[in-house]
Amino acid sequence: MCLWLGSRRWKAAGGTPERVFDVAMWAIPAGIIGARAYHVLITDPGSYFGPNVADPWAFLKIWEGGIGIMGAVSVGALGAWYGCRRYGMNFPAFADAVAPGILLAQAFGRWGNWFNQELFGKPTTLPWGLEISASSGNFPTQYPAGTLFHPTFLYESLWNLLGVALLLWLGRKGVLKLGQTLWLYVFYYGVGRLFIEMFLRIDTSEMLWGVRIHVWTALLLVLLGAVGFVVAGRRAAAKAAAGIEPAPAEIAPKPVADEPAEGAEEKATEKASKKAEPAEGSDSSESSTKSS
């Protein structure tokens, strides 16, 4: 769905829609590596490193679970940047095109937490509270069985869907400059994640200065998104003031010297030979002139 929406928006931006799938071949593997690295190095390093770890290769076993969306987006963006360079594509324009689709994919991906009964929030008495099986390894034992918890996956999913609608609406309004859709996505997602991490999540987490590590990474997204949005806007305004046209979505490949068509070389040789031969009847005309 992300690729479908991204390809449609890329085509509208003047690009070749199939190129989105080409870039995805670089972005998706990079995103998987980044998602796993974020979990292993930031979310839960104690389970993979240290003297008490039984399996030193456990960090490679991604099929056993453990990924982080922030790492997926960050490293996946590097893969997309490389793919754009490889295929002669304008990366800011490409990122603007696919940003709503990425947020849409995140909205659906969050439902995996419901199936796994994980990453829920504080106890709640709200009617939409989430019931976690007391036999689940993720159930917090300090609470009695039957306790309802905030479905943070649902909150984030709805927040992301609202963000998709916002990005698409602003895009149709034409109020965003080159690169601003990308940075608005980063800022918007960071704000939602920051709220959830600070006020709702209760699962165990690495701490930094007494604060959940994910709060810091979400705050970093907010700051980067805000700064990037302002810089992209000023850069676009400066180029417009200088009369510089926006770069095209795709850079045309350098023209390659045309190879001679099949048989062209033989025709050229034949033509040259004919020019070298005297015209028909020229010998007889010359003889007649001399004899007269």
Short mmCIF file of C-alpha atoms in Angstrom, two decimals:
data_model
loop_
_atom_site.label_atom_id
_atom_site.label_comp_id
_atom_site.label_asym_id
_atom_site.label_seq_id
_atom_site.Cartn_x
_atom_site.Cartn_y
_atom_site.Cartn_z
CA MET A 1 0.00 0.00 0.00
CA CYS A 2 2.90 2.31 0.78
CA LEU A 3 4.44 1.58 -2.61
CA TRP A 4 1.12 2.00 -4.41
CA LEU A 5 0.46 5.41 -2.87
CA GLY A 6 4.08 6.46 -3.29
CA SER A 7 4.16 5.48 -6.97
CA ARG A 8 0.99 7.48 -7.66
CA ARG A 9 2.39 10.55 -5.96
CA TRP A 10 5.76 10.13 -7.67
CA LYS A 11 4.06 10.00 -11.04
CA ALA A 12 2.14 13.17 -10.18
CA ALA A 13 5.48 14.81 -9.35
CA GLY A 14 6.75 14.03 -12.84
CA GLY A 15 8.61 10.82 -12.10
CA THR A 16 8.40 7.28 -13.44
CA PRO A 17 6.14 5.31 -11.06
CA GLU A 18 8.08 2.06 -11.53
CA ARG A 19 11.16 3.75 -10.07
CA VAL A 20 9.51 3.73 -6.64
CA PHE A 21 9.68 -0.06 -6.65
CA ASP A 22 13.32 0.07 -7.78
CA VAL A 23 14.26 2.32 -4.87
CA ALA A 24 12.25 0.10 -2.50
CA MET A 25 14.63 -2.75 -3.32
CA TRP A 26 17.30 -0.74 -1.49
CA ALA A 27 15.14 0.93 1.14
CA ILE A 28 13.31 -2.13 2.46
CA PRO A 29 16.37 -4.30 3.28
CA ALA A 30 18.04 -1.26 4.83
CA GLY A 31 14.91 -0.62 6.88
CA ILE A 32 14.87 -4.20 8.18
CA ILE A 33 18.50 -3.92 9.24
CA GLY A 34 17.81 -0.58 10.90
CA ALA A 35 14.73 -1.89 12.69
CA ARG A 36 16.66 -4.79 14.15
CA ALA A 37 19.68 -2.67 15.04
CA TYR A 38 17.50 -0.17 16.89
CA HIS A 39 15.95 -2.92 18.99
CA VAL A 40 19.24 -4.63 19.75
CA LEU A 41 21.34 -1.53 20.43
CA ILE A 42 18.80 0.87 21.93
CA THR A 43 15.60 -0.87 23.04
CA ASP A 44 16.99 -3.99 24.71
CA PRO A 45 20.80 -4.29 24.55
CA GLY A 46 20.94 -6.21 27.83
CA SER A 47 19.33 -9.25 26.21
CA TYR A 48 22.01 -9.50 23.53
CA PHE A 49 25.28 -8.32 25.05
CA GLY A 50 27.06 -8.95 28.31
CA PRO A 51 28.58 -11.83 30.28
CA ASN A 52 25.23 -13.43 31.11
CA VAL A 53 24.01 -13.78 27.52
CA ALA A 54 23.76 -17.47 26.62
CA ASP A 55 23.64 -17.07 22.84
CA PRO A 56 26.09 -14.48 21.46
CA TRP A 57 24.39 -14.70 18.05
CA ALA A 58 20.89 -13.99 19.32
CA PHE A 59 21.01 -10.47 17.89
CA LEU A 60 20.80 -12.00 14.41
CA LYS A 61 17.62 -13.99 15.13
CA ILE A 62 15.13 -11.43 13.93
CA TRP A 63 12.50 -14.16 13.48
CA GLU A 64 12.31 -14.41 17.28
CA GLY A 65 10.99 -10.84 17.41
CA GLY A 66 12.42 -7.47 18.23
CA ILE A 67 12.37 -4.55 15.80
CA GLY A 68 12.04 -0.78 16.14
CA ILE A 69 10.16 1.46 13.72
CA MET A 70 12.44 4.43 14.37
CA GLY A 71 15.44 2.45 13.20
CA ALA A 72 13.51 1.15 10.21
CA VAL A 73 12.62 4.65 9.02
CA SER A 74 16.08 6.12 9.68
CA VAL A 75 18.19 3.46 8.00
CA GLY A 76 15.54 2.83 5.36
CA ALA A 77 15.86 6.50 4.40
CA LEU A 78 19.57 5.97 3.81
CA GLY A 79 18.75 3.05 1.52
CA ALA A 80 16.24 5.21 -0.35
CA TRP A 81 18.82 8.00 -0.67
CA TYR A 82 21.28 5.57 -2.24
CA GLY A 83 18.60 4.21 -4.57
CA CYS A 84 17.70 7.73 -5.70
CA ARG A 85 21.34 8.51 -6.45
CA ARG A 86 21.66 5.27 -8.36
CA TYR A 87 18.65 5.97 -10.57
CA GLY A 88 19.13 9.71 -10.98
CA MET A 89 16.17 10.73 -8.82
CA ASN A 90 15.65 13.84 -6.71
CA PHE A 91 15.71 12.47 -3.15
CA PRO A 92 13.77 15.31 -1.43
CA ALA A 93 11.04 15.05 -4.07
CA PHE A 94 11.00 11.26 -3.72
CA ALA A 95 10.82 11.46 0.08
CA ASP A 96 7.93 13.91 -0.18
CA ALA A 97 6.11 11.49 -2.47
CA VAL A 98 6.46 8.41 -0.28
CA ALA A 99 6.14 10.00 3.20
CA PRO A 100 2.33 9.64 3.44
CA GLY A 101 2.58 6.03 2.31
CA ILE A 102 5.18 5.25 4.97
CA LEU A 103 2.94 6.71 7.65
CA LEU A 104 0.06 4.65 6.27
CA ALA A 105 2.16 1.49 6.49
CA GLN A 106 3.05 2.35 10.09
CA ALA A 107 -0.65 2.74 10.91
CA PHE A 108 -1.37 -0.82 9.83
CA GLY A 109 1.89 -2.24 11.13
CA ARG A 110 1.07 -1.15 14.68
CA TRP A 111 -1.71 -3.73 14.82
CA GLY A 112 0.94 -6.39 15.17
CA ASN A 113 1.22 -5.28 18.80
CA TRP A 114 -2.40 -6.28 19.32
CA PHE A 115 -1.82 -9.78 17.96
CA ASN A 116 1.30 -10.14 20.11
CA GLN A 117 -0.37 -8.54 23.17
CA GLU A 118 2.56 -6.22 23.71
CA LEU A 119 3.53 -2.56 24.10
CA PHE A 120 0.26 -1.51 25.73
CA GLY A 121 -0.22 1.40 28.11
CA LYS A 122 -1.27 2.09 31.67
CA PRO A 123 -4.37 0.56 33.25
CA THR A 124 -7.63 2.24 32.29
CA THR A 125 -11.35 1.96 32.95
CA LEU A 126 -12.29 3.34 29.54
CA PRO A 127 -14.69 1.16 27.53
CA TRP A 128 -12.10 0.58 24.80
CA GLY A 129 -9.51 -0.69 27.27
CA LEU A 130 -7.42 -3.64 26.10
CA GLU A 131 -7.58 -6.92 28.02
CA ILE A 132 -4.32 -8.84 28.15
CA SER A 133 -4.33 -12.53 28.98
CA ALA A 134 -2.92 -13.10 32.45
CA SER A 135 -1.03 -16.10 31.06
CA SER A 136 0.82 -13.90 28.58
CA GLY A 137 4.47 -13.29 29.27
CA ASN A 138 3.82 -9.61 28.62
CA PHE A 139 1.19 -9.24 31.35
CA PRO A 140 2.45 -6.97 34.16
CA THR A 141 2.21 -9.14 37.27
CA GLN A 142 1.68 -6.18 39.60
CA TYR A 143 -1.89 -5.90 38.31
CA PRO A 144 -4.77 -8.35 38.87
CA ALA A 145 -6.07 -10.53 36.05
CA GLY A 146 -8.75 -8.84 33.99
CA THR A 147 -7.15 -5.41 34.21
CA LEU A 148 -7.75 -3.26 31.15
CA PHE A 149 -4.90 -1.28 29.60
CA HIS A 150 -4.65 1.65 27.21
CA PRO A 151 -4.39 0.24 23.64
CA THR A 152 -1.47 2.45 22.67
CA PHE A 153 -1.13 0.63 19.35
CA LEU A 154 -4.66 1.83 18.50
CA TYR A 155 -3.87 5.40 19.50
CA GLU A 156 -0.73 5.46 17.39
CA SER A 157 -2.50 3.82 14.46
CA LEU A 158 -5.28 6.43 14.50
CA TRP A 159 -2.73 9.22 14.93
CA ASN A 160 -0.85 7.96 11.88
CA LEU A 161 -4.01 7.73 9.78
CA LEU A 162 -4.86 11.30 10.70
CA GLY A 163 -1.33 12.27 9.68
CA VAL A 164 -1.74 10.61 6.28
CA ALA A 165 -4.89 12.64 5.68
CA LEU A 166 -3.12 15.82 6.79
CA LEU A 167 -0.12 15.30 4.50
CA LEU A 168 -2.31 14.48 1.51
CA TRP A 169 -4.56 17.48 2.16
CA LEU A 170 -1.64 19.89 2.48
CA GLY A 171 -0.13 18.38 -0.66
CA ARG A 172 -3.29 19.07 -2.64
CA LYS A 173 -3.36 22.62 -1.29
CA GLY A 174 0.15 23.16 -2.64
CA VAL A 175 1.33 24.91 0.52
CA LEU A 176 4.35 22.66 1.16
CA LYS A 177 7.70 23.31 -0.47
CA LEU A 178 10.24 20.75 -1.66
CA GLY A 179 11.29 18.58 1.28
CA GLN A 180 8.69 19.91 3.70
CA THR A 181 6.35 16.92 3.40
CA LEU A 182 9.17 14.66 4.56
CA TRP A 183 10.09 16.83 7.54
CA LEU A 184 6.47 17.38 8.52
CA TYR A 185 6.05 13.60 8.58
CA VAL A 186 9.09 13.26 10.86
CA PHE A 187 7.82 16.01 13.17
CA TYR A 188 4.25 14.74 13.24
CA TYR A 189 5.17 11.14 14.00
CA GLY A 190 7.63 12.27 16.66
CA VAL A 191 4.97 14.33 18.46
CA GLY A 192 2.55 11.41 18.65
CA ARG A 193 5.20 8.96 19.74
CA LEU A 194 6.54 11.40 22.34
CA PHE A 195 3.13 11.72 23.99
CA ILE A 196 2.56 7.97 24.08
CA GLU A 197 6.03 7.22 25.45
CA MET A 198 5.89 9.92 28.12
CA PHE A 199 2.39 9.39 29.48
CA LEU A 200 1.07 5.95 28.54
CA ARG A 201 3.65 3.21 28.03
CA ILE A 202 4.55 1.04 31.04
CA ASP A 203 6.62 -1.74 29.44
CA THR A 204 10.23 -2.07 30.51
CA SER A 205 12.66 0.18 28.69
CA GLU A 206 16.24 1.32 28.78
CA MET A 207 16.54 4.56 30.72
CA LEU A 208 18.70 7.60 30.07
CA TRP A 209 18.92 10.20 32.86
CA GLY A 210 15.81 8.69 34.41
CA VAL A 211 13.75 8.94 31.22
CA ARG A 212 12.68 6.18 28.83
CA ILE A 213 15.10 5.93 25.90
CA HIS A 214 12.22 6.11 23.42
CA VAL A 215 11.23 9.49 24.82
CA TRP A 216 14.65 10.82 23.82
CA THR A 217 14.48 9.34 20.33
CA ALA A 218 10.95 10.69 19.83
CA LEU A 219 12.11 14.11 21.03
CA LEU A 220 14.97 13.93 18.56
CA LEU A 221 12.47 13.27 15.76
CA VAL A 222 10.43 16.31 16.81
CA LEU A 223 13.49 18.57 16.81
CA LEU A 224 14.85 17.24 13.52
CA GLY A 225 11.46 17.51 11.88
CA ALA A 226 10.95 21.10 13.02
CA VAL A 227 14.43 22.24 11.96
CA GLY A 228 14.26 20.38 8.66
CA PHE A 229 10.84 21.84 7.87
CA VAL A 230 12.05 25.41 8.43
CA VAL A 231 15.30 24.89 6.51
CA ALA A 232 13.49 23.32 3.54
CA GLY A 233 11.06 26.24 3.43
CA ARG A 234 13.79 28.86 3.55
CA ARG A 235 15.83 27.05 0.92
CA ALA A 236 12.85 26.90 -1.43
CA ALA A 237 12.11 30.60 -0.83
CA ALA A 238 15.73 31.57 -1.51
CA LYS A 239 15.76 29.64 -4.79
CA ALA A 240 12.47 31.21 -5.84
CA ALA A 241 13.82 34.69 -5.08
CA ALA A 242 16.91 33.95 -7.15
CA GLY A 243 14.78 32.70 -10.03
CA ILE A 244 16.13 29.15 -9.78
CA GLU A 245 13.74 26.55 -11.12
CA PRO A 246 13.05 23.53 -8.88
CA ALA A 247 15.06 20.45 -9.78
CA PRO A 248 13.14 17.84 -11.80
CA ALA A 249 11.89 14.70 -10.10
CA GLU A 250 14.17 12.57 -12.25
CA ILE A 251 17.41 13.60 -13.86
CA ALA A 252 17.59 12.48 -17.47
CA PRO A 253 20.54 10.14 -18.09
CA LYS A 254 23.46 11.52 -20.02
CA PRO A 255 22.90 11.06 -23.75
CA VAL A 256 24.86 8.22 -25.25
CA ALA A 257 26.30 8.65 -28.73
CA ASP A 258 23.99 6.99 -31.21
CA GLU A 259 25.37 3.80 -32.60
CA PRO A 260 25.18 3.50 -36.38
CA ALA A 261 22.05 1.75 -37.45
CA GLU A 262 22.31 -1.73 -38.88
CA GLY A 263 23.84 -1.52 -42.34
CA ALA A 264 24.52 2.21 -42.06
CA GLU A 265 28.27 1.72 -42.25
CA GLU A 266 27.98 -0.34 -45.42
CA LYS A 267 25.68 2.26 -46.99
CA ALA A 268 28.13 5.04 -46.15
CA THR A 269 30.99 3.11 -47.75
CA GLU A 270 28.92 2.41 -50.84
CA LYS A 271 27.96 6.08 -51.12
CA ALA A 272 31.58 7.17 -50.85
CA SER A 273 32.56 4.71 -53.56
CA LYS A 274 29.92 6.06 -55.90
CA LYS A 275 31.18 9.60 -55.37
CA ALA A 276 34.67 8.48 -56.30
CA GLU A 277 33.46 6.89 -59.57
CA PRO A 278 33.01 9.18 -62.63
CA ALA A 279 29.43 9.93 -63.52
CA GLU A 280 27.86 7.72 -66.17
CA GLY A 281 28.79 8.84 -69.71
CA SER A 282 31.50 11.26 -68.58
CA ASP A 283 34.28 9.29 -70.36
CA SER A 284 32.46 9.29 -73.68
CA SER A 285 31.67 13.00 -73.42
CA GLU A 286 35.29 13.80 -72.72
CA SER A 287 36.42 11.73 -75.74
CA SER A 288 33.93 13.46 -78.00
CA THR A 289 35.15 16.86 -76.90
CA LYS A 290 38.77 16.00 -77.56
CA SER A 291 38.09 14.59 -81.03
CA SER A 292 36.12 17.63 -82.04
#
